[in-house]
């Protein structure tokens, strides 16, 4: 359902001070929009924060996604929500359950009660870590095959997004983020890069949705050699513009490690997280 014409453009970002939030918040700042930045660790003012120059259309809310009343207050009146807050790597099950799964449910419930129309959920490649590389390149939406408890939490996040879309008409995008960074790494990581600019484009595509449905898409830039099927993202208006190979070549020239760029086709895309060296629940 489209946002009513009289509803203010208020975009709330959970985990705004985190590794991803500090890169993309400034890219979401625009005239006519209020950014509501939510985290447990926030500066006294935006001038002291990690986001660079921001307009005065910014609100800071110190709140934990584990605290239902606090997160409901923080999301009240938000038209769109970008949910980044989470434990970002493998942890013992009790921690994953408390923060990543229960916390996501609290965010979606608060978004619904607060009147949000659209939500982007930060999922992960680890929700499908046991899928082979060939399937990732040729399948529009992969069935969940998580490689860790962390991956299970992202599969659960996607399931929660689905039920809130179907029950309440929220427009939800679960973005399976692969390797986010200001610049691409090297070797196989090139094919998995998601640039800040492209994540911002994916968020804007989410905020424009008017179908009240759930979509699972790859959080990946337009990297050669097409290691991921990006058709689901393009179907909702996400058109990535950055290419890790072009960036790496401009940065490193002839020294740029353009190959190998992806795992062998029969290898799981979760890589080392699928092997015995990374047991479930270990913080590695």
PDB file of C-alpha atoms in Angstrom:
ATOM      1  CA  UNK A   1       0.000   0.000   0.000  1.00  0.00           C
ATOM      2  CA  UNK A   2       1.424   3.431  -0.887  1.00  0.00           C
ATOM      3  CA  UNK A   3       2.228   5.924   1.829  1.00  0.00           C
ATOM      4  CA  UNK A   4      -0.677   8.344   2.344  1.00  0.00           C
ATOM      5  CA  UNK A   5       0.184  11.729   0.830  1.00  0.00           C
ATOM      6  CA  UNK A   6      -0.053  13.431   4.220  1.00  0.00           C
ATOM      7  CA  UNK A   7       2.264  10.955   5.996  1.00  0.00           C
ATOM      8  CA  UNK A   8       5.680  12.532   6.727  1.00  0.00           C
ATOM      9  CA  UNK A   9       8.769  10.889   5.245  1.00  0.00           C
ATOM     10  CA  UNK A  10      10.412   9.622   8.431  1.00  0.00           C
ATOM     11  CA  UNK A  11      13.001   6.891   7.968  1.00  0.00           C
ATOM     12  CA  UNK A  12      14.214   5.120  11.099  1.00  0.00           C
ATOM     13  CA  UNK A  13      17.522   3.237  11.119  1.00  0.00           C
ATOM     14  CA  UNK A  14      18.275   0.720  13.860  1.00  0.00           C
ATOM     15  CA  UNK A  15      21.945   0.041  14.468  1.00  0.00           C
ATOM     16  CA  UNK A  16      22.743   3.458  13.037  1.00  0.00           C
ATOM     17  CA  UNK A  17      26.152   3.632  14.741  1.00  0.00           C
ATOM     18  CA  UNK A  18      27.243   0.195  13.538  1.00  0.00           C
ATOM     19  CA  UNK A  19      29.612  -0.786  10.747  1.00  0.00           C
ATOM     20  CA  UNK A  20      26.967  -0.517   8.027  1.00  0.00           C
ATOM     21  CA  UNK A  21      24.961   2.314   9.544  1.00  0.00           C
ATOM     22  CA  UNK A  22      27.872   4.699   9.750  1.00  0.00           C
ATOM     23  CA  UNK A  23      28.441   4.291   5.988  1.00  0.00           C
ATOM     24  CA  UNK A  24      24.902   4.550   4.649  1.00  0.00           C
ATOM     25  CA  UNK A  25      23.055   6.989   6.932  1.00  0.00           C
ATOM     26  CA  UNK A  26      24.479  10.061   5.222  1.00  0.00           C
ATOM     27  CA  UNK A  27      23.411   8.628   1.833  1.00  0.00           C
ATOM     28  CA  UNK A  28      19.795   8.554   2.984  1.00  0.00           C
ATOM     29  CA  UNK A  29      19.743  12.205   4.042  1.00  0.00           C
ATOM     30  CA  UNK A  30      17.650  14.347   1.691  1.00  0.00           C
ATOM     31  CA  UNK A  31      15.311  17.362   1.716  1.00  0.00           C
ATOM     32  CA  UNK A  32      11.854  16.602   3.058  1.00  0.00           C
ATOM     33  CA  UNK A  33      12.982  13.522   4.989  1.00  0.00           C
ATOM     34  CA  UNK A  34      13.607  13.105   8.705  1.00  0.00           C
ATOM     35  CA  UNK A  35      16.205  10.496   9.642  1.00  0.00           C
ATOM     36  CA  UNK A  36      15.636   8.867  13.003  1.00  0.00           C
ATOM     37  CA  UNK A  37      18.870   7.206  14.133  1.00  0.00           C
ATOM     38  CA  UNK A  38      18.493   4.439  16.718  1.00  0.00           C
ATOM     39  CA  UNK A  39      21.237   2.650  18.631  1.00  0.00           C
ATOM     40  CA  UNK A  40      22.344   1.833  22.160  1.00  0.00           C
ATOM     41  CA  UNK A  41      25.511   3.896  21.663  1.00  0.00           C
ATOM     42  CA  UNK A  42      24.855   7.352  20.257  1.00  0.00           C
ATOM     43  CA  UNK A  43      26.734  10.661  20.498  1.00  0.00           C
ATOM     44  CA  UNK A  44      25.244  13.738  22.114  1.00  0.00           C
ATOM     45  CA  UNK A  45      24.678  15.276  18.670  1.00  0.00           C
ATOM     46  CA  UNK A  46      25.040  14.332  15.018  1.00  0.00           C
ATOM     47  CA  UNK A  47      28.073  16.604  14.792  1.00  0.00           C
ATOM     48  CA  UNK A  48      29.878  14.199  17.109  1.00  0.00           C
ATOM     49  CA  UNK A  49      28.715  11.073  15.284  1.00  0.00           C
ATOM     50  CA  UNK A  50      30.349   8.777  12.732  1.00  0.00           C
ATOM     51  CA  UNK A  51      28.078   9.702   9.813  1.00  0.00           C
ATOM     52  CA  UNK A  52      29.788  12.760   8.382  1.00  0.00           C
ATOM     53  CA  UNK A  53      27.882  15.913   7.530  1.00  0.00           C
ATOM     54  CA  UNK A  54      24.144  15.604   8.074  1.00  0.00           C
ATOM     55  CA  UNK A  55      21.307  18.069   7.850  1.00  0.00           C
ATOM     56  CA  UNK A  56      19.378  19.234  10.895  1.00  0.00           C
ATOM     57  CA  UNK A  57      16.530  16.873   9.919  1.00  0.00           C
ATOM     58  CA  UNK A  58      17.952  14.144  12.147  1.00  0.00           C
ATOM     59  CA  UNK A  59      16.685  12.703  15.418  1.00  0.00           C
ATOM     60  CA  UNK A  60      18.777  10.579  17.788  1.00  0.00           C
ATOM     61  CA  UNK A  61      17.054   7.857  19.828  1.00  0.00           C
ATOM     62  CA  UNK A  62      19.042   5.777  22.296  1.00  0.00           C
ATOM     63  CA  UNK A  63      17.183   2.455  22.420  1.00  0.00           C
ATOM     64  CA  UNK A  64      17.840  -1.280  22.316  1.00  0.00           C
ATOM     65  CA  UNK A  65      15.916  -3.611  20.029  1.00  0.00           C
ATOM     66  CA  UNK A  66      15.637  -5.897  23.081  1.00  0.00           C
ATOM     67  CA  UNK A  67      13.530  -3.261  24.866  1.00  0.00           C
ATOM     68  CA  UNK A  68      10.021  -3.427  23.401  1.00  0.00           C
ATOM     69  CA  UNK A  69       8.652  -0.180  24.931  1.00  0.00           C
ATOM     70  CA  UNK A  70      11.785   1.753  23.933  1.00  0.00           C
ATOM     71  CA  UNK A  71      11.818   0.515  20.355  1.00  0.00           C
ATOM     72  CA  UNK A  72       8.096   1.175  20.008  1.00  0.00           C
ATOM     73  CA  UNK A  73       8.629   4.752  21.110  1.00  0.00           C
ATOM     74  CA  UNK A  74      11.559   5.128  18.709  1.00  0.00           C
ATOM     75  CA  UNK A  75       9.588   3.844  15.704  1.00  0.00           C
ATOM     76  CA  UNK A  76       6.333   5.668  16.410  1.00  0.00           C
ATOM     77  CA  UNK A  77       5.333   7.635  13.315  1.00  0.00           C
ATOM     78  CA  UNK A  78       8.133   6.273  11.102  1.00  0.00           C
ATOM     79  CA  UNK A  79       7.048   5.734   7.498  1.00  0.00           C
ATOM     80  CA  UNK A  80       9.997   3.440   6.735  1.00  0.00           C
ATOM     81  CA  UNK A  81      12.387   1.360   8.820  1.00  0.00           C
ATOM     82  CA  UNK A  82      15.898   0.121   8.011  1.00  0.00           C
ATOM     83  CA  UNK A  83      16.707  -2.666  10.468  1.00  0.00           C
ATOM     84  CA  UNK A  84      20.470  -3.125  10.793  1.00  0.00           C
ATOM     85  CA  UNK A  85      20.841  -3.758  14.539  1.00  0.00           C
ATOM     86  CA  UNK A  86      22.013  -7.287  15.372  1.00  0.00           C
ATOM     87  CA  UNK A  87      24.851  -9.428  16.617  1.00  0.00           C
ATOM     88  CA  UNK A  88      26.903  -9.476  13.431  1.00  0.00           C
ATOM     89  CA  UNK A  89      28.639 -12.841  13.768  1.00  0.00           C
ATOM     90  CA  UNK A  90      28.262 -16.283  15.313  1.00  0.00           C
ATOM     91  CA  UNK A  91      27.412 -16.404  19.008  1.00  0.00           C
ATOM     92  CA  UNK A  92      25.964 -18.909  21.484  1.00  0.00           C
ATOM     93  CA  UNK A  93      22.332 -19.755  20.732  1.00  0.00           C
ATOM     94  CA  UNK A  94      20.848 -17.867  23.685  1.00  0.00           C
ATOM     95  CA  UNK A  95      22.474 -14.621  22.532  1.00  0.00           C
ATOM     96  CA  UNK A  96      21.419 -15.105  18.910  1.00  0.00           C
ATOM     97  CA  UNK A  97      17.857 -15.849  19.974  1.00  0.00           C
ATOM     98  CA  UNK A  98      17.621 -12.866  22.318  1.00  0.00           C
ATOM     99  CA  UNK A  99      19.076 -10.221  20.010  1.00  0.00           C
ATOM    100  CA  UNK A 100      18.749 -11.292  16.389  1.00  0.00           C
ATOM    101  CA  UNK A 101      15.465 -13.196  16.464  1.00  0.00           C
ATOM    102  CA  UNK A 102      13.474 -11.756  19.371  1.00  0.00           C
ATOM    103  CA  UNK A 103      14.896  -8.306  18.629  1.00  0.00           C
ATOM    104  CA  UNK A 104      13.766  -8.455  14.995  1.00  0.00           C
ATOM    105  CA  UNK A 105      10.259  -9.449  16.063  1.00  0.00           C
ATOM    106  CA  UNK A 106      10.143  -6.473  18.410  1.00  0.00           C
ATOM    107  CA  UNK A 107      11.267  -4.152  15.597  1.00  0.00           C
ATOM    108  CA  UNK A 108       8.653  -5.453  13.148  1.00  0.00           C
ATOM    109  CA  UNK A 109       5.910  -5.222  15.757  1.00  0.00           C
ATOM    110  CA  UNK A 110       6.976  -1.672  16.613  1.00  0.00           C
ATOM    111  CA  UNK A 111       7.090  -0.766  12.921  1.00  0.00           C
ATOM    112  CA  UNK A 112       3.567  -2.091  12.441  1.00  0.00           C
ATOM    113  CA  UNK A 113       2.169  -0.352  15.494  1.00  0.00           C
ATOM    114  CA  UNK A 114       3.969   2.862  14.609  1.00  0.00           C
ATOM    115  CA  UNK A 115       2.404   3.058  11.148  1.00  0.00           C
ATOM    116  CA  UNK A 116       5.398   2.176   8.963  1.00  0.00           C
ATOM    117  CA  UNK A 117       4.671   1.181   5.368  1.00  0.00           C
ATOM    118  CA  UNK A 118       8.015  -0.380   4.411  1.00  0.00           C
ATOM    119  CA  UNK A 119      10.861  -2.161   6.171  1.00  0.00           C
ATOM    120  CA  UNK A 120      14.290  -3.278   4.975  1.00  0.00           C
ATOM    121  CA  UNK A 121      15.688  -6.183   6.999  1.00  0.00           C
ATOM    122  CA  UNK A 122      19.430  -6.869   6.904  1.00  0.00           C
ATOM    123  CA  UNK A 123      19.632 -10.569   6.153  1.00  0.00           C
ATOM    124  CA  UNK A 124      22.844 -12.327   5.138  1.00  0.00           C
ATOM    125  CA  UNK A 125      24.502 -14.732   2.732  1.00  0.00           C
ATOM    126  CA  UNK A 126      24.799 -16.993   5.782  1.00  0.00           C
ATOM    127  CA  UNK A 127      21.048 -17.660   5.631  1.00  0.00           C
ATOM    128  CA  UNK A 128      21.913 -19.806   2.588  1.00  0.00           C
ATOM    129  CA  UNK A 129      25.536 -20.660   3.365  1.00  0.00           C
ATOM    130  CA  UNK A 130      25.242 -24.349   2.462  1.00  0.00           C
ATOM    131  CA  UNK A 131      23.935 -23.599  -1.045  1.00  0.00           C
ATOM    132  CA  UNK A 132      26.482 -24.199  -3.810  1.00  0.00           C
ATOM    133  CA  UNK A 133      27.876 -21.358  -5.892  1.00  0.00           C
ATOM    134  CA  UNK A 134      26.265 -22.596  -9.124  1.00  0.00           C
ATOM    135  CA  UNK A 135      22.781 -22.368  -7.597  1.00  0.00           C
ATOM    136  CA  UNK A 136      23.453 -18.875  -6.241  1.00  0.00           C
ATOM    137  CA  UNK A 137      24.253 -17.688  -9.770  1.00  0.00           C
ATOM    138  CA  UNK A 138      21.202 -19.220 -11.417  1.00  0.00           C
ATOM    139  CA  UNK A 139      18.361 -19.252  -8.839  1.00  0.00           C
ATOM    140  CA  UNK A 140      16.261 -16.144  -8.288  1.00  0.00           C
ATOM    141  CA  UNK A 141      15.444 -16.843  -4.620  1.00  0.00           C
ATOM    142  CA  UNK A 142      17.239 -19.624  -2.768  1.00  0.00           C
ATOM    143  CA  UNK A 143      15.571 -21.705  -0.069  1.00  0.00           C
ATOM    144  CA  UNK A 144      17.208 -21.105   3.317  1.00  0.00           C
ATOM    145  CA  UNK A 145      20.148 -23.381   4.157  1.00  0.00           C
ATOM    146  CA  UNK A 146      21.903 -21.561   7.013  1.00  0.00           C
ATOM    147  CA  UNK A 147      25.495 -22.365   7.914  1.00  0.00           C
ATOM    148  CA  UNK A 148      25.544 -21.153  11.553  1.00  0.00           C
ATOM    149  CA  UNK A 149      23.253 -20.068  14.369  1.00  0.00           C
ATOM    150  CA  UNK A 150      23.847 -16.580  13.005  1.00  0.00           C
ATOM    151  CA  UNK A 151      22.606 -17.819   9.625  1.00  0.00           C
ATOM    152  CA  UNK A 152      19.576 -19.378  11.316  1.00  0.00           C
ATOM    153  CA  UNK A 153      18.778 -15.982  12.831  1.00  0.00           C
ATOM    154  CA  UNK A 154      18.802 -14.414   9.374  1.00  0.00           C
ATOM    155  CA  UNK A 155      16.540 -17.151   7.990  1.00  0.00           C
ATOM    156  CA  UNK A 156      14.216 -16.457  10.932  1.00  0.00           C
ATOM    157  CA  UNK A 157      14.401 -12.719  10.176  1.00  0.00           C
ATOM    158  CA  UNK A 158      13.230 -13.465   6.636  1.00  0.00           C
ATOM    159  CA  UNK A 159      10.373 -15.628   7.949  1.00  0.00           C
ATOM    160  CA  UNK A 160       9.316 -12.858  10.323  1.00  0.00           C
ATOM    161  CA  UNK A 161       9.380 -10.383   7.457  1.00  0.00           C
ATOM    162  CA  UNK A 162       7.154 -12.715   5.461  1.00  0.00           C
ATOM    163  CA  UNK A 163       4.537 -13.136   8.171  1.00  0.00           C
ATOM    164  CA  UNK A 164       4.386  -9.390   8.899  1.00  0.00           C
ATOM    165  CA  UNK A 165       3.932  -8.684   5.191  1.00  0.00           C
ATOM    166  CA  UNK A 166       1.190 -11.284   4.771  1.00  0.00           C
ATOM    167  CA  UNK A 167      -0.598 -10.518   8.041  1.00  0.00           C
ATOM    168  CA  UNK A 168      -0.375  -6.740   8.100  1.00  0.00           C
ATOM    169  CA  UNK A 169       0.503  -5.567   4.589  1.00  0.00           C
ATOM    170  CA  UNK A 170       3.952  -4.252   5.440  1.00  0.00           C
ATOM    171  CA  UNK A 171       6.213  -3.933   2.427  1.00  0.00           C
ATOM    172  CA  UNK A 172       9.283  -5.882   3.547  1.00  0.00           C
ATOM    173  CA  UNK A 173      12.591  -6.539   1.793  1.00  0.00           C
ATOM    174  CA  UNK A 174      15.000  -9.059   3.271  1.00  0.00           C
ATOM    175  CA  UNK A 175      18.397  -8.188   1.805  1.00  0.00           C
ATOM    176  CA  UNK A 176      20.890 -11.067   1.839  1.00  0.00           C
ATOM    177  CA  UNK A 177      23.989  -8.944   2.317  1.00  0.00           C
ATOM    178  CA  UNK A 178      27.189 -10.628   1.207  1.00  0.00           C
ATOM    179  CA  UNK A 179      30.276  -8.481   1.849  1.00  0.00           C
ATOM    180  CA  UNK A 180      29.593  -4.850   2.656  1.00  0.00           C
ATOM    181  CA  UNK A 181      32.382  -2.287   2.646  1.00  0.00           C
ATOM    182  CA  UNK A 182      33.437   1.142   1.466  1.00  0.00           C
ATOM    183  CA  UNK A 183      35.754  -0.613  -0.998  1.00  0.00           C
ATOM    184  CA  UNK A 184      35.886  -4.201  -2.246  1.00  0.00           C
ATOM    185  CA  UNK A 185      38.392  -6.642  -0.827  1.00  0.00           C
ATOM    186  CA  UNK A 186      40.382  -8.959  -3.103  1.00  0.00           C
ATOM    187  CA  UNK A 187      40.109 -12.357  -4.768  1.00  0.00           C
ATOM    188  CA  UNK A 188      36.820 -14.193  -4.295  1.00  0.00           C
ATOM    189  CA  UNK A 189      35.429 -11.343  -2.205  1.00  0.00           C
ATOM    190  CA  UNK A 190      35.198  -9.151  -5.322  1.00  0.00           C
ATOM    191  CA  UNK A 191      32.112 -11.016  -6.557  1.00  0.00           C
ATOM    192  CA  UNK A 192      30.378 -10.515  -3.188  1.00  0.00           C
ATOM    193  CA  UNK A 193      30.886  -6.798  -2.653  1.00  0.00           C
ATOM    194  CA  UNK A 194      27.991  -4.524  -1.712  1.00  0.00           C
ATOM    195  CA  UNK A 195      28.937  -0.861  -1.892  1.00  0.00           C
ATOM    196  CA  UNK A 196      27.416   1.777   0.396  1.00  0.00           C
ATOM    197  CA  UNK A 197      25.932   3.496  -2.634  1.00  0.00           C
ATOM    198  CA  UNK A 198      24.212   0.347  -3.836  1.00  0.00           C
ATOM    199  CA  UNK A 199      22.863  -0.462  -0.383  1.00  0.00           C
ATOM    200  CA  UNK A 200      21.401   3.047  -0.274  1.00  0.00           C
ATOM    201  CA  UNK A 201      19.805   2.376  -3.682  1.00  0.00           C
ATOM    202  CA  UNK A 202      18.327  -0.855  -2.360  1.00  0.00           C
ATOM    203  CA  UNK A 203      16.928   0.970   0.659  1.00  0.00           C
ATOM    204  CA  UNK A 204      15.352   3.632  -1.558  1.00  0.00           C
ATOM    205  CA  UNK A 205      13.791   0.904  -3.719  1.00  0.00           C
ATOM    206  CA  UNK A 206      12.353  -0.625  -0.536  1.00  0.00           C
ATOM    207  CA  UNK A 207      10.922   2.699   0.601  1.00  0.00           C
ATOM    208  CA  UNK A 208       9.169   3.111  -2.762  1.00  0.00           C
ATOM    209  CA  UNK A 209       7.390  -0.249  -2.600  1.00  0.00           C
ATOM    210  CA  UNK A 210       3.607  -0.138  -2.613  1.00  0.00           C
ATOM    211  CA  UNK A 211       2.677  -3.842  -2.803  1.00  0.00           C
ATOM    212  CA  UNK A 212       2.610  -4.772   0.896  1.00  0.00           C
ATOM    213  CA  UNK A 213       4.559  -7.959   0.134  1.00  0.00           C
ATOM    214  CA  UNK A 214       7.756  -9.672   1.252  1.00  0.00           C
ATOM    215  CA  UNK A 215      10.742  -9.860  -1.085  1.00  0.00           C
ATOM    216  CA  UNK A 216      14.051 -11.694  -0.630  1.00  0.00           C
ATOM    217  CA  UNK A 217      16.850 -10.128  -2.679  1.00  0.00           C
ATOM    218  CA  UNK A 218      20.622 -10.277  -2.835  1.00  0.00           C
ATOM    219  CA  UNK A 219      22.470  -7.416  -1.185  1.00  0.00           C
ATOM    220  CA  UNK A 220      25.204  -7.347  -3.828  1.00  0.00           C
ATOM    221  CA  UNK A 221      26.551  -4.765  -6.247  1.00  0.00           C
ATOM    222  CA  UNK A 222      26.676  -5.229 -10.040  1.00  0.00           C
ATOM    223  CA  UNK A 223      29.927  -7.195  -9.901  1.00  0.00           C
ATOM    224  CA  UNK A 224      31.221  -9.262 -12.789  1.00  0.00           C
ATOM    225  CA  UNK A 225      31.028 -12.176 -13.424  1.00  0.00           C
ATOM    226  CA  UNK A 226      27.421 -12.367 -12.209  1.00  0.00           C
ATOM    227  CA  UNK A 227      27.977 -14.757  -9.323  1.00  0.00           C
ATOM    228  CA  UNK A 228      24.515 -13.954  -7.938  1.00  0.00           C
ATOM    229  CA  UNK A 229      21.127 -13.824  -9.625  1.00  0.00           C
ATOM    230  CA  UNK A 230      20.016 -10.199  -9.152  1.00  0.00           C
ATOM    231  CA  UNK A 231      16.637 -10.513 -10.874  1.00  0.00           C
ATOM    232  CA  UNK A 232      14.601 -10.434  -7.631  1.00  0.00           C
ATOM    233  CA  UNK A 233      16.195  -7.116  -6.682  1.00  0.00           C
ATOM    234  CA  UNK A 234      15.670  -5.644 -10.117  1.00  0.00           C
ATOM    235  CA  UNK A 235      12.002  -6.681  -9.946  1.00  0.00           C
ATOM    236  CA  UNK A 236      11.485  -4.253  -7.047  1.00  0.00           C
ATOM    237  CA  UNK A 237      13.420  -1.437  -8.693  1.00  0.00           C
ATOM    238  CA  UNK A 238      16.907  -2.086  -7.299  1.00  0.00           C
ATOM    239  CA  UNK A 239      19.474  -1.288  -9.981  1.00  0.00           C
ATOM    240  CA  UNK A 240      23.010  -1.627  -8.587  1.00  0.00           C
ATOM    241  CA  UNK A 241      25.541   0.638 -10.259  1.00  0.00           C
ATOM    242  CA  UNK A 242      28.893  -0.240  -8.697  1.00  0.00           C
ATOM    243  CA  UNK A 243      31.225  -3.020  -9.860  1.00  0.00           C
ATOM    244  CA  UNK A 244      33.957  -4.371  -7.584  1.00  0.00           C
ATOM    245  CA  UNK A 245      36.139  -5.253 -10.550  1.00  0.00           C
ATOM    246  CA  UNK A 246      36.073  -1.733 -11.972  1.00  0.00           C
ATOM    247  CA  UNK A 247      36.828  -0.265  -8.546  1.00  0.00           C
ATOM    248  CA  UNK A 248      39.632  -2.741  -7.877  1.00  0.00           C
ATOM    249  CA  UNK A 249      41.209  -2.153 -11.276  1.00  0.00           C
ATOM    250  CA  UNK A 250      41.090   1.627 -10.843  1.00  0.00           C
ATOM    251  CA  UNK A 251      42.623   1.221  -7.395  1.00  0.00           C
ATOM    252  CA  UNK A 252      45.202  -1.481  -8.050  1.00  0.00           C
ATOM    253  CA  UNK A 253      45.703  -1.427 -11.823  1.00  0.00           C
ATOM    254  CA  UNK A 254      47.458  -4.450 -13.236  1.00  0.00           C
ATOM    255  CA  UNK A 255      48.047  -5.720  -9.706  1.00  0.00           C
ATOM    256  CA  UNK A 256      44.307  -6.113  -9.141  1.00  0.00           C
ATOM    257  CA  UNK A 257      43.576  -9.771  -8.324  1.00  0.00           C
ATOM    258  CA  UNK A 258      40.781 -10.299 -10.825  1.00  0.00           C
ATOM    259  CA  UNK A 259      40.815 -14.102 -10.459  1.00  0.00           C
ATOM    260  CA  UNK A 260      39.715 -16.257  -8.882  1.00  0.00           C
ATOM    261  CA  UNK A 261      36.552 -14.264  -8.317  1.00  0.00           C
ATOM    262  CA  UNK A 262      34.186 -16.828  -6.846  1.00  0.00           C
ATOM    263  CA  UNK A 263      34.164 -20.232  -5.237  1.00  0.00           C
ATOM    264  CA  UNK A 264      34.190 -23.426  -7.352  1.00  0.00           C
ATOM    265  CA  UNK A 265      30.658 -24.095  -8.549  1.00  0.00           C
ATOM    266  CA  UNK A 266      30.109 -27.042  -6.205  1.00  0.00           C
ATOM    267  CA  UNK A 267      31.461 -25.279  -3.094  1.00  0.00           C
ATOM    268  CA  UNK A 268      29.032 -23.895  -0.502  1.00  0.00           C
ATOM    269  CA  UNK A 269      28.822 -20.116  -0.627  1.00  0.00           C
ATOM    270  CA  UNK A 270      29.225 -19.940   3.159  1.00  0.00           C
ATOM    271  CA  UNK A 271      32.839 -20.990   2.671  1.00  0.00           C
ATOM    272  CA  UNK A 272      34.759 -21.585   5.882  1.00  0.00           C
ATOM    273  CA  UNK A 273      31.618 -21.089   7.966  1.00  0.00           C
ATOM    274  CA  UNK A 274      30.328 -24.452   6.755  1.00  0.00           C
ATOM    275  CA  UNK A 275      33.288 -26.507   7.951  1.00  0.00           C
ATOM    276  CA  UNK A 276      34.223 -28.152  11.252  1.00  0.00           C
ATOM    277  CA  UNK A 277      36.711 -25.415  12.079  1.00  0.00           C
ATOM    278  CA  UNK A 278      33.741 -23.153  12.821  1.00  0.00           C
ATOM    279  CA  UNK A 279      31.457 -25.080  15.224  1.00  0.00           C
ATOM    280  CA  UNK A 280      27.950 -23.870  15.949  1.00  0.00           C
ATOM    281  CA  UNK A 281      27.793 -21.263  18.667  1.00  0.00           C
ATOM    282  CA  UNK A 282      31.502 -20.474  18.596  1.00  0.00           C
ATOM    283  CA  UNK A 283      32.508 -16.820  18.439  1.00  0.00           C
ATOM    284  CA  UNK A 284      35.505 -17.884  16.296  1.00  0.00           C
TER     285      UNK A 284
END
